[in-house]
């Protein structure tokens, strides 16, 4: 993908319409009309052999007859002409085209893509509405209406949804920076658009309507980068199996479970909404308040008790929080609300409140320190027009500086009586909604977005479980199983792999006949559990393949015979490999969990957590994408509780969540290290006394074949292969490695160790010490897009950072910018060369063409090091800086 080609796409100075028409029912007619009416300043050139002029504009009979090469071509012809048109555009030198046509077969799409790549023509579509860029007056679409200039970018795979959003936005007077219908995403996709829009100064929020995503890893990288700087909201279709099939038919591409998409959006720091109503509400909220909430607690002011209760119910049911009013605030409110002596939240000022009382109560709440978010509810009143109350809100808010105000949203209930009031609020950038539930739902969008953003910047706890992981012998063991033709591992074999990751399984013995089962049971001691071993039956307990608490040898043998007869009658083709026997584990007082690994189309492996039971489906589990650290594992556990698939039991001892997090991180590492494991289920896992014991484990193996066009994991894991030991000039050894999220505190200490001179050289000025959010962005990096190497040593019992080098690649992976800084009291130890060499070698591995950086003329040490490493040094006299460039290709 190329950010450069997207930038060209969104800044055309001339447009050609291929298939322009004077017939009102044709796309070429509508596109020409929209271009001419939109106010676009550049040449608009219709191409058609059927008309000498279209909408009064001179037409050209063929692409070859165009007087100049258009920056953008809009192709309005049928699907059978596309290949020929793209070839002609390519020959002419046109590099960007919009394809309106729909209904292309898979074969036609492949041929069109190949042709476009060969001719170096970038495509938007097919099966799309087109492109609107309101700030330059471009409406290169067949939309029924126009888009006003604004700060929201909208990108959709559905042309019908585009039309709906445009119509709604016009009514709400909401504008757009860009309005893009991507259709089938044959060429330009969400990843490229997110990269462009995330960097675009005119765009303050990004809205996405998604049917399917092909390149999950690229999407997460781009979405995470964009979400760091502005809100990204998505609606994803295909929540049901029937809906997923319809989405697949609509735009193509494989569909994964909806729960996995939930995990994706949360991991990327985005906000997901469920339907168009929510999308409209979130759009309106973020259009007027694109920044993060400071706190989550909500205060409610209402002139009706019932609507206030409705708002509270909606808030609490969606995991929201009510603010607690201070005694001072309540006393002040009691003085202006005659009917009340015990005011609380929600603040009910009653239905007989004139605008003056509204104003008094509102002023008290706006000045209350504990009120950071305020919902104002108004039901129609006979005392004054709803519009008068809206004007009171606007005038009162204007008495406070914007930075000192709480975040305010309004709900004017009713229709005719409240329309003008909602209009007043909208005109004054105050979000307004028709119902209490709608207002609270919109507020909770901001809360959810805030929580997802915190995922991007929270520092995980350190985990010292690495010593329990032995991936090399585990890999060798898996290879042995595969070499022997085994693709299904029951408990006694899966446990051998799990032991190498510190995952303890109950002792399991294997018998091949009922008589052997009898003998094994005697050796184990009673009572025992007898389980069928069969790769053909996923859930043994559902077919009577698991029997517990067998108390003597005869009972074991008879049960085994009965089990074989029952299975052969029910599943005559099932492969039976024998029986496993386990001594019954004490389960009284223990929590029972289950953890699974599944492989999803496009996503690769995912991790599921739920309660023990039969058959682990997505509806019965919380889902996370590996890799996990301690914080992400904590969020997975919290998500399982919120979803109700992991309940707090009334037991003598609760699950040790810290150790469960550690277990989940080891399972995540197992996923990363062992690509040949395609699925796994641990069910049940007994959690007791801070220990976890797996009673039943199954694995399926399949030799992983790497694909050139797809990565196995959705998120690149920590590149442990880049860790190495280095020797410094003073003879001591240190570790050179990529930075981790857990390094934030050490990085803070490192930043504080830099003297003023070193900070000035590195940052070209006297910057204050970095805060948590800044440090989080430096340590929680996307290893696909950037790299930070640190050299660290143990010092007085702690890990100390001695120096850092950082490279950030552009989305095209062509150029990289580098920066390097060494601890002030550790200079002269050769750290600069070690760190710079690591950065250069990484860029070479990534295929980067050049690496460059800037420094001040007085930073002679950095300049000399760069010269020795082959950088070309030049001086920028206008900026007063030194440029350093190294060509790698």
mmCIF file of C-alpha atoms in Angstrom, residues 285 293 295-298 315 321 373-374 407 409 433 438-448:
data_model
loop_
_atom_site.group_PDB
_atom_site.id
_atom_site.type_symbol
_atom_site.label_atom_id
_atom_site.label_comp_id
_atom_site.label_asym_id
_atom_site.label_seq_id
_atom_site.Cartn_x
_atom_site.Cartn_y
_atom_site.Cartn_z
ATOM 1 C CA UNK A 285 -21.637 13.091 19.754
ATOM 2 C CA UNK A 293 -13.939 12.336 28.658
ATOM 3 C CA UNK A 295 -14.129 10.890 33.987
ATOM 4 C CA UNK A 296 -16.993 8.451 33.365
ATOM 5 C CA UNK A 297 -19.523 9.566 36.015
ATOM 6 C CA UNK A 298 -22.709 11.211 34.722
ATOM 7 C CA UNK A 315 -26.850 4.041 32.280
ATOM 8 C CA UNK A 321 -21.704 5.273 36.572
ATOM 9 C CA UNK A 373 -20.515 15.187 32.534
ATOM 10 C CA UNK A 374 -24.070 16.522 32.532
ATOM 11 C CA UNK A 407 -19.361 17.906 28.952
ATOM 12 C CA UNK A 409 -25.610 16.656 26.293
ATOM 13 C CA UNK A 433 -31.262 13.509 21.444
ATOM 14 C CA UNK A 438 -30.615 7.723 23.144
ATOM 15 C CA UNK A 439 -28.786 10.417 25.101
ATOM 16 C CA UNK A 440 -27.349 7.932 27.602
ATOM 17 C CA UNK A 441 -26.412 5.548 24.787
ATOM 18 C CA UNK A 442 -24.509 8.343 23.053
ATOM 19 C CA UNK A 443 -22.756 9.206 26.312
ATOM 20 C CA UNK A 444 -21.791 5.558 26.801
ATOM 21 C CA UNK A 445 -20.191 5.613 23.352
ATOM 22 C CA UNK A 446 -17.757 8.164 24.733
ATOM 23 C CA UNK A 447 -17.249 6.081 27.880
ATOM 24 C CA UNK A 448 -16.532 2.931 25.866
#
